Amino acid sequence: MQPVRAHAAVAAILALALCGHAAAQGQGLRLHRTPPSQPPPPGEDIPAFVVADRIRGIAGVEVDAIGNAELRKGATTLFADRIRYVNEFDEAEALGDVRLRMGEDELRGPRLRLRVSDNAGVIDDLTFTLAPRTLGATGRAAAPTGSRGTAKVARFDGQNHVRASETTFTTCKPGQDDWEIAAEELDLDLGREVGTARGAQLTFLGLTTPKLPDFDFPLNNRRKSGLLPPSGGISNARGWEVIAPYYLNLAPNYDATIAPRYMQRRGFQILSQFRYLLPTSVGEARLEYLPRDKQLGTSRWGASLQDSSRFGGNWTTNINYTRVSDNNYFRELSGRLATATQVYLPEEASITYGAGWWNSTLRVQQFQTLQDPDNPVPLPYKRMPQLTASALRTVGRGFDLGASAEAVSFERQAGVTGKRGIVYPYVARPFVKPYGYITPKVGVSATYYSLSNLPAGADTNPTRVLPIASLDSGLFFDRDAQWFDQEFIHTLEPRVYYLWVPYRNQNDIPIFDTSVPDFNAAQLFSENYYVGGDRISNANQVTVAATSRLIRPDTGQEAVRLFVGQRFYFEDQKVRLDPQTPLRTARTSPILASIGGQIAPHWRGETSVQYSWSDVQLERFSIGARFSPEFAKVLNAAYRYARETSTQPQIKQVDVSAQWPLGRGIYALARVNYDFYADEFVEALGGIEYNAGCWIVRGVVQSFVTSSTQRTYEFFVQLELNGLARIGTSPLDALRRSIPGYTRTNAPASRSDADAFESGESDTSPFGHYH
């Protein structure tokens, strides 16, 4: 329960500090005027030593340290004007300017009384300051900027029980007092790691909430069942809305969240989530249900399941299932761009066996297609089922023997259906030296089809057998170099790749899963011009390319990479995807060139060019740069151009985004992605983030295109009280996606993956997260 967890964490720190001191005294008081020169052996009682202006008393009866008294034991130090210990009652009393330090934490009060043997005592008029820390296994920051507070009286009854009355807590610096949470009483049970708060109130900028009902909270930052902070927002598709999640901590390794949601224009909806982390499995299930949409008058729902499991070391299973009630479900009910623009929702399950040098996967797969009536997309085939296998093994004299195979059944309601089998055995002989390599490879691809729903007279069992031969080679050169007065290793890595595949007429083979990929650096070195098994293009070609890198010698990190490459054809393309796809007749491919990396201190940039010499025109061009001179200060700019072809639409876009300080804790947030050909903003975002030191407020407005005729507007407002809670609708997901390099201005220096999973920020569900 996020609003009280941070309060709980601070209460736990206070309790552990007090009880930790008590425990340190628990085996009796042994006095030393100076610390021991060597630490005590493991298992030996840690001695206490006392320093004061005067020390008097009777051995074994009473000790009285007067004037600048200091008692130290382990990591705990107690300062006071006077420290008195009575052996008969096993009681220690500190008087006058009492300060108890444990590490960087400090507790102050006028008087501390402690019965050492049973760790019972009291400290009056307590004030405390706590250093920034992380609690729990996740490493989450309980109070990233440190915290402070007070208590009228703090009593500890034994090592595991603490009661404090009239407590206050804040992460604001002394003198700021912008917000404070107060409780009439805190009861901390350290044995059960549970605390109880009574009469708690929150004060923010002079405004105080009514008293909250009594509540329990965990002392170790572990999750605990209860209400999470409500959130809300405004959008043009849903109107205003509010979500009130309830969290169920079912077990340490699985939990659930139920979140009632009310949308002004849509009605009442129930959101639910179940997560689990088992020794062999990790996964998440979601179910959303809207009984009656106010505008449509019908019910709407969404469901998803993601699961990844491993059994017996060699077996793995994966499930990725998402389905919704209608085409506009995400466009109208989701406020996330990545979710609202989804078209193909996967419904698949697979099981894989891996045995080192070979593996095999059995998969069933289909997609729900969310159609836009003004921009329809083709329906993909189902794979019901698909079996794939691959193997690679080195045999005598350095030869590699490998093979890949597939058997798949393609199903669809309309059009040609059928089964396809592919076997591709090959042999390669790599010759590798420190200065380079050369790898000849030869194989045979054999394909068999069994087709249905064909026109009369068509071949129902077409086959295809093709030999494939290639020769891959490369060299490695390097030298020492300097760039901006820094030492680098400069490399030059030329590569030449030859490919030969004879022509086979494949016009009688239908297209199940094959397409023309984007022409890029990886595609320059592929064995097939197409992606998928229904077409294998003829080839008699050579690719010439070179890569040059600047590498930091101390870390091995790549600072800058330059690539240039081109393919040269010795024959025309003869295998076409379909009758509408034009065939290539040029003798050269477009030339590809790119450079990217840290081009200067605080600057990162990348640009790529695809230029056709044969057509004397620019095919594609992109350039982008990021300037980030300091924390939470980033500016991104990019331009993208692509010429319209039979396989790609025309693109001409500019994309600018920034997180920039304006002074006095104010940060501007913005992103503009404009399409010149469509003459519209693909996405626009603007906002302000104000960091007051111990609290932050974020206000963001976002607009993005969700279909050819629909645009969504979202409004986010969030108040974050450092170390306590976030209240309102979180814009953090939108900011991270829209502004590359965006950083929370109160973020810890580092975050663990477990922390991101705990907070929901690593959520990959198509439905997003709501807690």
PDB file of N, CA and C in Angstrom, residues 169-170 172 175-181 201-209 690-697 719-721 724 727:
ATOM      1  N   PHE A 169       6.717  12.891  10.200  1.00  0.00           N
ATOM      2  CA  PHE A 169       7.741  12.438   9.255  1.00  0.00           C
ATOM      3  C   PHE A 169       7.659  13.283   8.001  1.00  0.00           C
ATOM      4  N   THR A 170       8.820  13.644   7.423  1.00  0.00           N
ATOM      5  CA  THR A 170       8.894  14.336   6.156  1.00  0.00           C
ATOM      6  C   THR A 170      10.254  14.087   5.523  1.00  0.00           C
ATOM      7  N   CYS A 172      11.365  16.581   3.556  1.00  0.00           N
ATOM      8  CA  CYS A 172      11.776  17.963   3.281  1.00  0.00           C
ATOM      9  C   CYS A 172      12.958  18.345   4.166  1.00  0.00           C
ATOM     10  N   GLY A 175      13.519  23.545   7.676  1.00  0.00           N
ATOM     11  CA  GLY A 175      13.145  24.886   7.272  1.00  0.00           C
ATOM     12  C   GLY A 175      12.204  24.924   6.086  1.00  0.00           C
ATOM     13  N   GLN A 176      11.988  23.768   5.399  1.00  0.00           N
ATOM     14  CA  GLN A 176      11.106  23.765   4.238  1.00  0.00           C
ATOM     15  C   GLN A 176       9.675  23.409   4.630  1.00  0.00           C
ATOM     16  N   ASP A 177       9.469  22.275   5.274  1.00  0.00           N
ATOM     17  CA  ASP A 177       8.172  21.891   5.836  1.00  0.00           C
ATOM     18  C   ASP A 177       7.017  22.016   4.849  1.00  0.00           C
ATOM     19  N   ASP A 178       7.237  21.634   3.582  1.00  0.00           N
ATOM     20  CA  ASP A 178       6.156  21.709   2.604  1.00  0.00           C
ATOM     21  C   ASP A 178       5.108  20.628   2.840  1.00  0.00           C
ATOM     22  N   TRP A 179       5.570  19.452   3.273  1.00  0.00           N
ATOM     23  CA  TRP A 179       4.603  18.406   3.582  1.00  0.00           C
ATOM     24  C   TRP A 179       5.079  17.615   4.797  1.00  0.00           C
ATOM     25  N   GLU A 180       4.116  16.999   5.448  1.00  0.00           N
ATOM     26  CA  GLU A 180       4.415  16.248   6.665  1.00  0.00           C
ATOM     27  C   GLU A 180       3.287  15.267   6.899  1.00  0.00           C
ATOM     28  N   ILE A 181       3.640  14.075   7.311  1.00  0.00           N
ATOM     29  CA  ILE A 181       2.640  13.109   7.726  1.00  0.00           C
ATOM     30  C   ILE A 181       2.786  12.901   9.224  1.00  0.00           C
ATOM     31  N   GLN A 201      -2.520  11.732   9.556  1.00  0.00           N
ATOM     32  CA  GLN A 201      -2.965  12.815   8.689  1.00  0.00           C
ATOM     33  C   GLN A 201      -1.804  13.290   7.833  1.00  0.00           C
ATOM     34  N   LEU A 202      -2.124  13.774   6.613  1.00  0.00           N
ATOM     35  CA  LEU A 202      -1.121  14.328   5.715  1.00  0.00           C
ATOM     36  C   LEU A 202      -1.370  15.821   5.554  1.00  0.00           C
ATOM     37  N   THR A 203      -0.315  16.600   5.713  1.00  0.00           N
ATOM     38  CA  THR A 203      -0.384  18.042   5.506  1.00  0.00           C
ATOM     39  C   THR A 203       0.520  18.404   4.342  1.00  0.00           C
ATOM     40  N   PHE A 204      -0.045  19.113   3.348  1.00  0.00           N
ATOM     41  CA  PHE A 204       0.715  19.532   2.175  1.00  0.00           C
ATOM     42  C   PHE A 204       0.418  20.993   1.894  1.00  0.00           C
ATOM     43  N   LEU A 205       1.472  21.804   1.928  1.00  0.00           N
ATOM     44  CA  LEU A 205       1.372  23.242   1.691  1.00  0.00           C
ATOM     45  C   LEU A 205       0.247  23.864   2.513  1.00  0.00           C
ATOM     46  N   GLY A 206       0.183  23.461   3.782  1.00  0.00           N
ATOM     47  CA  GLY A 206      -0.788  24.037   4.706  1.00  0.00           C
ATOM     48  C   GLY A 206      -2.143  23.387   4.702  1.00  0.00           C
ATOM     49  N   LEU A 207      -2.414  22.485   3.752  1.00  0.00           N
ATOM     50  CA  LEU A 207      -3.702  21.790   3.681  1.00  0.00           C
ATOM     51  C   LEU A 207      -3.557  20.414   4.316  1.00  0.00           C
ATOM     52  N   THR A 208      -4.485  20.098   5.246  1.00  0.00           N
ATOM     53  CA  THR A 208      -4.403  18.852   5.998  1.00  0.00           C
ATOM     54  C   THR A 208      -5.598  17.973   5.678  1.00  0.00           C
ATOM     55  N   THR A 209      -5.313  16.700   5.442  1.00  0.00           N
ATOM     56  CA  THR A 209      -6.378  15.740   5.173  1.00  0.00           C
ATOM     57  C   THR A 209      -7.087  15.376   6.475  1.00  0.00           C
ATOM     58  N   TYR A 690       7.967  20.161 -11.830  1.00  0.00           N
ATOM     59  CA  TYR A 690       8.522  21.054 -10.809  1.00  0.00           C
ATOM     60  C   TYR A 690       9.044  20.221  -9.650  1.00  0.00           C
ATOM     61  N   ASN A 691      10.330  20.357  -9.351  1.00  0.00           N
ATOM     62  CA  ASN A 691      10.979  19.623  -8.273  1.00  0.00           C
ATOM     63  C   ASN A 691      11.251  20.579  -7.128  1.00  0.00           C
ATOM     64  N   ALA A 692      10.508  20.412  -6.047  1.00  0.00           N
ATOM     65  CA  ALA A 692      10.676  21.273  -4.877  1.00  0.00           C
ATOM     66  C   ALA A 692      11.641  20.691  -3.861  1.00  0.00           C
ATOM     67  N   GLY A 693      12.331  19.631  -4.225  1.00  0.00           N
ATOM     68  CA  GLY A 693      13.294  19.017  -3.316  1.00  0.00           C
ATOM     69  C   GLY A 693      12.721  17.800  -2.643  1.00  0.00           C
ATOM     70  N   CYS A 694      11.604  17.955  -1.928  1.00  0.00           N
ATOM     71  CA  CYS A 694      10.986  16.821  -1.238  1.00  0.00           C
ATOM     72  C   CYS A 694       9.659  16.441  -1.863  1.00  0.00           C
ATOM     73  N   TRP A 695       9.251  17.136  -2.886  1.00  0.00           N
ATOM     74  CA  TRP A 695       8.052  16.753  -3.632  1.00  0.00           C
ATOM     75  C   TRP A 695       8.171  17.244  -5.067  1.00  0.00           C
ATOM     76  N   ILE A 696       7.449  16.558  -5.950  1.00  0.00           N
ATOM     77  CA  ILE A 696       7.498  16.866  -7.380  1.00  0.00           C
ATOM     78  C   ILE A 696       6.072  16.849  -7.908  1.00  0.00           C
ATOM     79  N   VAL A 697       5.761  17.770  -8.793  1.00  0.00           N
ATOM     80  CA  VAL A 697       4.492  17.744  -9.491  1.00  0.00           C
ATOM     81  C   VAL A 697       4.783  17.733 -10.988  1.00  0.00           C
ATOM     82  N   LEU A 719       1.343  14.141  -8.431  1.00  0.00           N
ATOM     83  CA  LEU A 719       2.085  14.696  -7.299  1.00  0.00           C
ATOM     84  C   LEU A 719       2.857  13.574  -6.639  1.00  0.00           C
ATOM     85  N   GLU A 720       4.163  13.738  -6.508  1.00  0.00           N
ATOM     86  CA  GLU A 720       5.010  12.730  -5.871  1.00  0.00           C
ATOM     87  C   GLU A 720       5.634  13.325  -4.624  1.00  0.00           C
ATOM     88  N   LEU A 721       5.326  12.730  -3.479  1.00  0.00           N
ATOM     89  CA  LEU A 721       5.941  13.107  -2.213  1.00  0.00           C
ATOM     90  C   LEU A 721       7.093  12.141  -1.977  1.00  0.00           C
ATOM     91  N   LEU A 724       7.227   8.852   0.131  1.00  0.00           N
ATOM     92  CA  LEU A 724       5.900   8.557   0.664  1.00  0.00           C
ATOM     93  C   LEU A 724       4.994   7.929  -0.388  1.00  0.00           C
ATOM     94  N   ILE A 727       0.682  10.387  -6.247  1.00  0.00           N
ATOM     95  CA  ILE A 727      -0.757  10.587  -6.266  1.00  0.00           C
ATOM     96  C   ILE A 727      -1.136  11.172  -7.622  1.00  0.00           C
TER      97      ILE A 727
END
